[in-house]
Amino acid sequence: MTVRLRDLLLGLRDLGLAHAPVIVHSSLKSFGPLEGGPGMVVNALVSVFNAVLVPTFTYKTMVTPLTGPENNAITYGSQPDLNLMAEFFTPRLPADPLMGIIADTLRRHPRALRSTHPIQSFAGVNAAPLINAQTMTDHLAPIGLLERADGWVILMGVDHTVNTSIHYAEKLAGRRGFVRWALTPKGVVECPGFPGCSAGFQAVAPDIDKFTRRVQVGECLIQAVPLKMLFRVVKTLIKQDPQALLCHQTDCERCNAIRAMA
Ligand SMILES: [Zn+2]
């Protein structure tokens, strides 16, 4: 069955969040056959929700210096070839393919605004206060503001391993961040507070399950998670076990750095 605009609108409305601001993580492919492509999904999101925020992160701006602070989960001087391929951040730089084509399509919406963090920018429609909340030292501030506005996370065909908001809750739980560097037209910029790895985040699912709303649209499972409860659950998990939500790859530099401190 091909998914049409009407199916998507009905499905999103069934979540019962028409007046909520949301942050959306998505996979276009997860819908199966879809009439209208990513533009149709963006139009549906913008028409159903009060404000729509998406991550438009740009990892190809990142450079690795020869030296830097210790215990930073990075091998200094290890990426000379990648440094040569790094791109300058500009507001028009497309989002990394990992963000999904729906996020990058929303970035190009006529009413979209985008923040200017060279690695971790956000784009949004009807979301100016959220976008403007971001600073270089608090790049996840839009998510904090979204939580205070009773916002929700929408996961369209993706799981918690891409749920950026969990990073904000990790920070609230006292988990450390890292320093990274990005190429900009003004030179290399230091970006503090770079979050840890998210590969282990699906472990939050059983604890947040009873607060999660779900609808099925075509082949896509759409889940909605309230940020207030997500933050509460993540903080509790990390308080109970300082190694909660870390991944199990033995060579994961960021998870190993956090484990060493826990
Ligand atoms: Zn990891």
mmCIF file of C-alpha atoms and ligand atoms in Angstrom:
data_model
loop_
_atom_site.group_PDB
_atom_site.id
_atom_site.type_symbol
_atom_site.label_atom_id
_atom_site.label_comp_id
_atom_site.label_asym_id
_atom_site.label_seq_id
_atom_site.Cartn_x
_atom_site.Cartn_y
_atom_site.Cartn_z
ATOM 1 C CA MET A 1 0.000 0.000 0.000
ATOM 2 C CA THR A 2 1.424 3.347 -1.054
ATOM 3 C CA VAL A 3 1.415 5.936 1.764
ATOM 4 C CA ARG A 4 -0.427 9.106 0.767
ATOM 5 C CA LEU A 5 -0.532 12.514 2.448
ATOM 6 C CA ARG A 6 -3.922 11.730 3.989
ATOM 7 C CA ASP A 7 -2.557 8.529 5.631
ATOM 8 C CA LEU A 8 0.335 10.438 7.117
ATOM 9 C CA LEU A 9 -1.833 13.318 8.390
ATOM 10 C CA LEU A 10 -4.306 10.910 10.001
ATOM 11 C CA GLY A 11 -1.494 8.883 11.569
ATOM 12 C CA LEU A 12 0.312 11.916 12.999
ATOM 13 C CA ARG A 13 -2.971 13.351 14.322
ATOM 14 C CA ASP A 14 -3.718 10.016 16.017
ATOM 15 C CA LEU A 15 -0.707 10.670 18.259
ATOM 16 C CA GLY A 16 -2.848 13.360 19.913
ATOM 17 C CA LEU A 17 -0.039 15.941 20.043
ATOM 18 C CA ALA A 18 -1.400 18.593 17.713
ATOM 19 C CA HIS A 19 -0.376 21.486 19.952
ATOM 20 C CA ALA A 20 2.987 20.149 21.042
ATOM 21 C CA PRO A 21 6.372 21.242 19.777
ATOM 22 C CA VAL A 22 8.420 18.246 18.575
ATOM 23 C CA ILE A 23 11.905 17.156 17.564
ATOM 24 C CA VAL A 24 11.808 14.625 14.725
ATOM 25 C CA HIS A 25 14.231 11.832 13.828
ATOM 26 C CA SER A 26 13.262 9.866 10.735
ATOM 27 C CA SER A 27 13.983 7.359 7.998
ATOM 28 C CA LEU A 28 12.232 7.973 4.676
ATOM 29 C CA LYS A 29 12.798 4.380 3.569
ATOM 30 C CA SER A 30 10.953 3.049 6.613
ATOM 31 C CA PHE A 31 7.589 4.087 5.084
ATOM 32 C CA GLY A 32 7.851 1.722 2.124
ATOM 33 C CA PRO A 33 6.182 3.103 -1.031
ATOM 34 C CA LEU A 34 5.394 6.782 -0.436
ATOM 35 C CA GLU A 35 3.625 9.235 -2.707
ATOM 36 C CA GLY A 36 5.256 12.658 -2.653
ATOM 37 C CA GLY A 37 8.648 11.811 -1.126
ATOM 38 C CA PRO A 38 10.363 13.695 1.703
ATOM 39 C CA GLY A 39 8.628 16.987 0.839
ATOM 40 C CA MET A 40 5.263 15.426 1.605
ATOM 41 C CA VAL A 41 6.479 14.171 4.991
ATOM 42 C CA VAL A 42 7.817 17.643 5.867
ATOM 43 C CA ASN A 43 4.512 19.266 4.858
ATOM 44 C CA ALA A 44 2.600 16.796 7.026
ATOM 45 C CA LEU A 45 4.867 17.421 10.042
ATOM 46 C CA VAL A 46 4.630 21.197 9.690
ATOM 47 C CA SER A 47 0.852 21.139 9.319
ATOM 48 C CA VAL A 48 0.187 18.780 12.262
ATOM 49 C CA PHE A 49 2.620 20.015 14.932
ATOM 50 C CA ASN A 50 2.958 23.411 16.559
ATOM 51 C CA ALA A 51 6.741 23.608 16.034
ATOM 52 C CA VAL A 52 9.073 21.141 14.323
ATOM 53 C CA LEU A 53 12.785 20.846 15.101
ATOM 54 C CA VAL A 54 15.273 18.500 13.370
ATOM 55 C CA PRO A 55 19.008 17.915 13.808
ATOM 56 C CA THR A 56 21.021 19.059 10.763
ATOM 57 C CA PHE A 57 24.428 18.037 12.052
ATOM 58 C CA THR A 58 27.414 18.386 9.723
ATOM 59 C CA TYR A 59 30.165 15.978 10.726
ATOM 60 C CA LYS A 60 32.251 16.664 7.608
ATOM 61 C CA THR A 61 33.276 20.030 9.063
ATOM 62 C CA MET A 62 35.187 18.208 11.821
ATOM 63 C CA VAL A 63 38.980 18.297 11.990
ATOM 64 C CA THR A 64 41.347 16.516 14.382
ATOM 65 C CA PRO A 65 44.233 18.638 15.669
ATOM 66 C CA LEU A 66 47.736 17.379 16.459
ATOM 67 C CA THR A 67 47.302 18.075 20.181
ATOM 68 C CA GLY A 68 44.545 18.994 22.610
ATOM 69 C CA PRO A 69 43.147 18.328 26.088
ATOM 70 C CA GLU A 70 43.772 14.931 27.699
ATOM 71 C CA ASN A 71 41.073 12.273 28.276
ATOM 72 C CA ASN A 72 39.149 13.550 25.266
ATOM 73 C CA ALA A 73 38.332 10.213 23.561
ATOM 74 C CA ILE A 74 40.235 11.180 20.428
ATOM 75 C CA THR A 75 43.527 10.146 18.836
ATOM 76 C CA TYR A 76 45.247 13.442 18.058
ATOM 77 C CA GLY A 77 46.996 13.708 14.698
ATOM 78 C CA SER A 78 45.348 10.511 13.474
ATOM 79 C CA GLN A 79 43.207 11.938 10.672
ATOM 80 C CA PRO A 80 45.449 13.935 8.285
ATOM 81 C CA ASP A 81 43.601 12.634 5.204
ATOM 82 C CA LEU A 82 40.152 13.362 6.651
ATOM 83 C CA ASN A 83 41.310 16.832 7.723
ATOM 84 C CA LEU A 84 42.154 17.561 4.096
ATOM 85 C CA MET A 85 38.627 16.542 3.045
ATOM 86 C CA ALA A 86 36.874 18.577 5.761
ATOM 87 C CA GLU A 87 34.408 21.214 4.538
ATOM 88 C CA PHE A 88 33.756 24.728 5.848
ATOM 89 C CA PHE A 89 30.501 25.123 7.740
ATOM 90 C CA THR A 90 28.089 27.497 6.071
ATOM 91 C CA PRO A 91 24.335 27.767 6.748
ATOM 92 C CA ARG A 92 23.727 26.110 3.371
ATOM 93 C CA LEU A 93 25.871 23.040 4.006
ATOM 94 C CA PRO A 94 23.561 19.999 3.711
ATOM 95 C CA ALA A 95 22.980 17.922 6.838
ATOM 96 C CA ASP A 96 24.983 14.727 7.177
ATOM 97 C CA PRO A 97 23.264 11.777 5.409
ATOM 98 C CA LEU A 98 22.936 10.145 8.858
ATOM 99 C CA MET A 99 20.289 12.788 9.716
ATOM 100 C CA GLY A 100 18.071 11.425 6.918
ATOM 101 C CA ILE A 101 16.658 13.144 3.868
ATOM 102 C CA ILE A 102 13.500 14.288 5.691
ATOM 103 C CA ALA A 103 15.617 16.433 8.066
ATOM 104 C CA ASP A 104 17.588 17.935 5.202
ATOM 105 C CA THR A 105 14.368 18.607 3.276
ATOM 106 C CA LEU A 106 12.923 20.445 6.293
ATOM 107 C CA ARG A 107 16.133 22.534 6.403
ATOM 108 C CA ARG A 108 15.242 23.776 2.892
ATOM 109 C CA HIS A 109 11.579 24.544 3.746
ATOM 110 C CA PRO A 110 10.755 28.193 2.850
ATOM 111 C CA ARG A 111 9.900 28.991 6.496
ATOM 112 C CA ALA A 112 12.769 27.046 8.089
ATOM 113 C CA LEU A 113 15.449 28.635 10.249
ATOM 114 C CA ARG A 114 18.783 26.980 10.983
ATOM 115 C CA SER A 115 21.186 27.588 13.845
ATOM 116 C CA THR A 116 24.877 28.141 13.142
ATOM 117 C CA HIS A 117 26.776 25.625 15.274
ATOM 118 C CA PRO A 118 29.416 24.310 12.829
ATOM 119 C CA ILE A 119 28.938 20.632 13.837
ATOM 120 C CA GLN A 120 25.573 20.390 15.583
ATOM 121 C CA SER A 121 23.114 22.823 14.047
ATOM 122 C CA PHE A 122 19.339 22.421 14.226
ATOM 123 C CA ALA A 123 16.717 23.483 11.695
ATOM 124 C CA GLY A 124 13.090 24.168 12.479
ATOM 125 C CA VAL A 125 9.788 25.551 11.284
ATOM 126 C CA ASN A 126 7.806 27.725 13.762
ATOM 127 C CA ALA A 127 10.731 27.069 16.068
ATOM 128 C CA ALA A 128 12.642 30.378 16.204
ATOM 129 C CA PRO A 129 12.956 30.505 20.027
ATOM 130 C CA LEU A 130 14.327 26.940 20.022
ATOM 131 C CA ILE A 131 16.795 27.636 17.209
ATOM 132 C CA ASN A 132 17.946 30.905 18.807
ATOM 133 C CA ALA A 133 18.558 29.210 22.169
ATOM 134 C CA GLN A 134 21.632 27.397 20.865
ATOM 135 C CA THR A 135 25.101 28.669 21.829
ATOM 136 C CA MET A 136 28.600 27.300 21.255
ATOM 137 C CA THR A 137 28.847 26.245 24.903
ATOM 138 C CA ASP A 138 25.286 24.879 25.097
ATOM 139 C CA HIS A 139 24.581 23.424 21.692
ATOM 140 C CA LEU A 140 21.729 21.216 23.003
ATOM 141 C CA ALA A 141 19.888 24.189 24.569
ATOM 142 C CA PRO A 142 17.054 23.903 21.989
ATOM 143 C CA ILE A 143 16.231 20.480 23.466
ATOM 144 C CA GLY A 144 16.203 21.876 27.016
ATOM 145 C CA LEU A 145 13.780 24.573 25.919
ATOM 146 C CA LEU A 146 11.649 21.996 24.111
ATOM 147 C CA GLU A 147 11.365 19.972 27.316
ATOM 148 C CA ARG A 148 10.252 23.030 29.272
ATOM 149 C CA ALA A 149 7.580 23.621 26.594
ATOM 150 C CA ASP A 150 6.240 20.050 27.138
ATOM 151 C CA GLY A 151 7.775 18.918 23.833
ATOM 152 C CA TRP A 152 7.926 15.411 22.442
ATOM 153 C CA VAL A 153 10.445 13.334 20.473
ATOM 154 C CA ILE A 154 9.019 11.792 17.287
ATOM 155 C CA LEU A 155 10.859 8.698 16.014
ATOM 156 C CA MET A 156 9.694 7.799 12.477
ATOM 157 C CA GLY A 157 11.021 4.367 11.573
ATOM 158 C CA VAL A 158 14.140 4.841 13.744
ATOM 159 C CA ASP A 159 14.981 3.874 17.330
ATOM 160 C CA HIS A 160 16.565 5.562 20.346
ATOM 161 C CA THR A 161 20.118 5.168 18.956
ATOM 162 C CA VAL A 162 19.429 8.412 17.020
ATOM 163 C CA ASN A 163 17.527 10.126 19.850
ATOM 164 C CA THR A 164 19.673 13.245 20.383
ATOM 165 C CA SER A 165 17.566 14.342 23.356
ATOM 166 C CA ILE A 166 19.060 11.513 25.440
ATOM 167 C CA HIS A 167 22.386 13.391 25.229
ATOM 168 C CA TYR A 168 20.778 16.368 26.955
ATOM 169 C CA ALA A 169 19.505 14.116 29.753
ATOM 170 C CA GLU A 170 22.985 12.550 30.054
ATOM 171 C CA LYS A 171 24.370 16.018 30.625
ATOM 172 C CA LEU A 172 21.724 16.700 33.296
ATOM 173 C CA ALA A 173 22.806 13.440 34.938
ATOM 174 C CA GLY A 174 26.352 14.820 35.154
ATOM 175 C CA ARG A 175 27.877 12.847 32.311
ATOM 176 C CA ARG A 176 30.861 14.610 30.731
ATOM 177 C CA GLY A 177 31.193 15.833 27.154
ATOM 178 C CA PHE A 178 34.226 16.114 24.901
ATOM 179 C CA VAL A 179 35.950 18.824 22.867
ATOM 180 C CA ARG A 180 35.835 18.667 19.091
ATOM 181 C CA TRP A 181 36.926 21.078 16.357
ATOM 182 C CA ALA A 182 35.246 22.346 13.198
ATOM 183 C CA LEU A 183 36.321 24.168 10.090
ATOM 184 C CA THR A 184 34.565 27.506 9.482
ATOM 185 C CA PRO A 185 35.283 30.422 7.149
ATOM 186 C CA LYS A 186 36.779 32.161 10.228
ATOM 187 C CA GLY A 187 39.180 29.294 10.896
ATOM 188 C CA VAL A 188 39.117 26.234 13.130
ATOM 189 C CA VAL A 189 36.618 26.631 15.986
ATOM 190 C CA GLU A 190 36.730 24.721 19.273
ATOM 191 C CA CYS A 191 33.368 23.084 20.074
ATOM 192 C CA PRO A 192 33.062 22.074 23.751
ATOM 193 C CA GLY A 193 30.406 19.742 25.144
ATOM 194 C CA PHE A 194 30.438 17.313 22.221
ATOM 195 C CA PRO A 195 28.270 14.392 23.379
ATOM 196 C CA GLY A 196 29.213 10.770 23.891
ATOM 197 C CA CYS A 197 28.224 7.820 21.722
ATOM 198 C CA SER A 198 24.554 6.938 21.200
ATOM 199 C CA ALA A 199 24.958 3.320 20.016
ATOM 200 C CA GLY A 200 23.737 1.998 23.402
ATOM 201 C CA PHE A 201 20.670 4.255 23.725
ATOM 202 C CA GLN A 202 18.106 1.635 22.691
ATOM 203 C CA ALA A 203 18.530 0.206 26.211
ATOM 204 C CA VAL A 204 16.229 3.034 27.384
ATOM 205 C CA ALA A 205 13.267 1.489 25.500
ATOM 206 C CA PRO A 206 11.809 -0.808 28.230
ATOM 207 C CA ASP A 207 11.802 2.000 30.811
ATOM 208 C CA ILE A 208 10.177 4.594 28.549
ATOM 209 C CA ASP A 209 7.744 2.129 26.961
ATOM 210 C CA LYS A 210 4.693 2.957 29.089
ATOM 211 C CA PHE A 211 4.985 6.665 28.242
ATOM 212 C CA THR A 212 5.419 6.044 24.486
ATOM 213 C CA ARG A 213 2.594 6.598 21.964
ATOM 214 C CA ARG A 214 2.677 4.635 18.704
ATOM 215 C CA VAL A 215 1.003 4.713 15.303
ATOM 216 C CA GLN A 216 1.689 2.709 12.168
ATOM 217 C CA VAL A 217 1.722 4.508 8.797
ATOM 218 C CA GLY A 218 2.439 2.202 5.862
ATOM 219 C CA GLU A 219 5.457 0.172 6.925
ATOM 220 C CA CYS A 220 6.667 2.892 9.303
ATOM 221 C CA LEU A 221 6.257 2.649 13.077
ATOM 222 C CA ILE A 222 6.014 6.205 14.419
ATOM 223 C CA GLN A 223 6.749 6.585 18.133
ATOM 224 C CA ALA A 224 6.260 9.678 20.277
ATOM 225 C CA VAL A 225 8.079 10.086 23.588
ATOM 226 C CA PRO A 226 7.459 12.948 26.058
ATOM 227 C CA LEU A 227 10.729 14.746 26.823
ATOM 228 C CA LYS A 228 9.898 15.296 30.509
ATOM 229 C CA MET A 229 9.521 11.561 31.113
ATOM 230 C CA LEU A 230 12.522 10.734 28.893
ATOM 231 C CA PHE A 231 14.760 13.031 30.941
ATOM 232 C CA ARG A 232 13.428 11.559 34.197
ATOM 233 C CA VAL A 233 14.011 7.976 33.028
ATOM 234 C CA VAL A 234 17.538 8.635 31.692
ATOM 235 C CA LYS A 235 18.591 10.459 34.877
ATOM 236 C CA THR A 236 17.279 7.582 37.010
ATOM 237 C CA LEU A 237 19.060 4.950 34.876
ATOM 238 C CA ILE A 238 22.415 6.775 35.120
ATOM 239 C CA LYS A 239 21.981 7.363 38.846
ATOM 240 C CA GLN A 240 21.344 3.638 39.356
ATOM 241 C CA ASP A 241 24.234 2.635 37.082
ATOM 242 C CA PRO A 242 26.828 5.225 35.991
ATOM 243 C CA GLN A 243 27.571 3.003 32.948
ATOM 244 C CA ALA A 244 23.934 2.867 31.789
ATOM 245 C CA LEU A 245 23.237 3.439 28.058
ATOM 246 C CA LEU A 246 26.913 3.031 27.037
ATOM 247 C CA CYS A 247 27.602 0.787 24.034
ATOM 248 C CA HIS A 248 29.425 -2.532 24.166
ATOM 249 C CA GLN A 249 31.952 -2.031 21.366
ATOM 250 C CA THR A 250 35.314 -2.655 23.030
ATOM 251 C CA ASP A 251 37.056 0.006 20.876
ATOM 252 C CA CYS A 252 34.498 2.816 21.452
ATOM 253 C CA GLU A 253 36.695 5.720 22.588
ATOM 254 C CA ARG A 254 33.891 7.869 24.014
ATOM 255 C CA CYS A 255 32.088 5.090 25.933
ATOM 256 C CA ASN A 256 35.411 3.841 27.289
ATOM 257 C CA ALA A 257 36.307 7.370 28.460
ATOM 258 C CA ILE A 258 32.991 7.663 30.327
ATOM 259 C CA ARG A 259 33.385 4.158 31.747
ATOM 260 C CA ALA A 260 36.840 5.089 33.074
ATOM 261 C CA MET A 261 35.285 7.987 35.017
ATOM 262 C CA ALA A 262 32.179 6.109 36.219
HETATM 263 ZN ZN ZN B 1 29.985 3.749 22.361
#
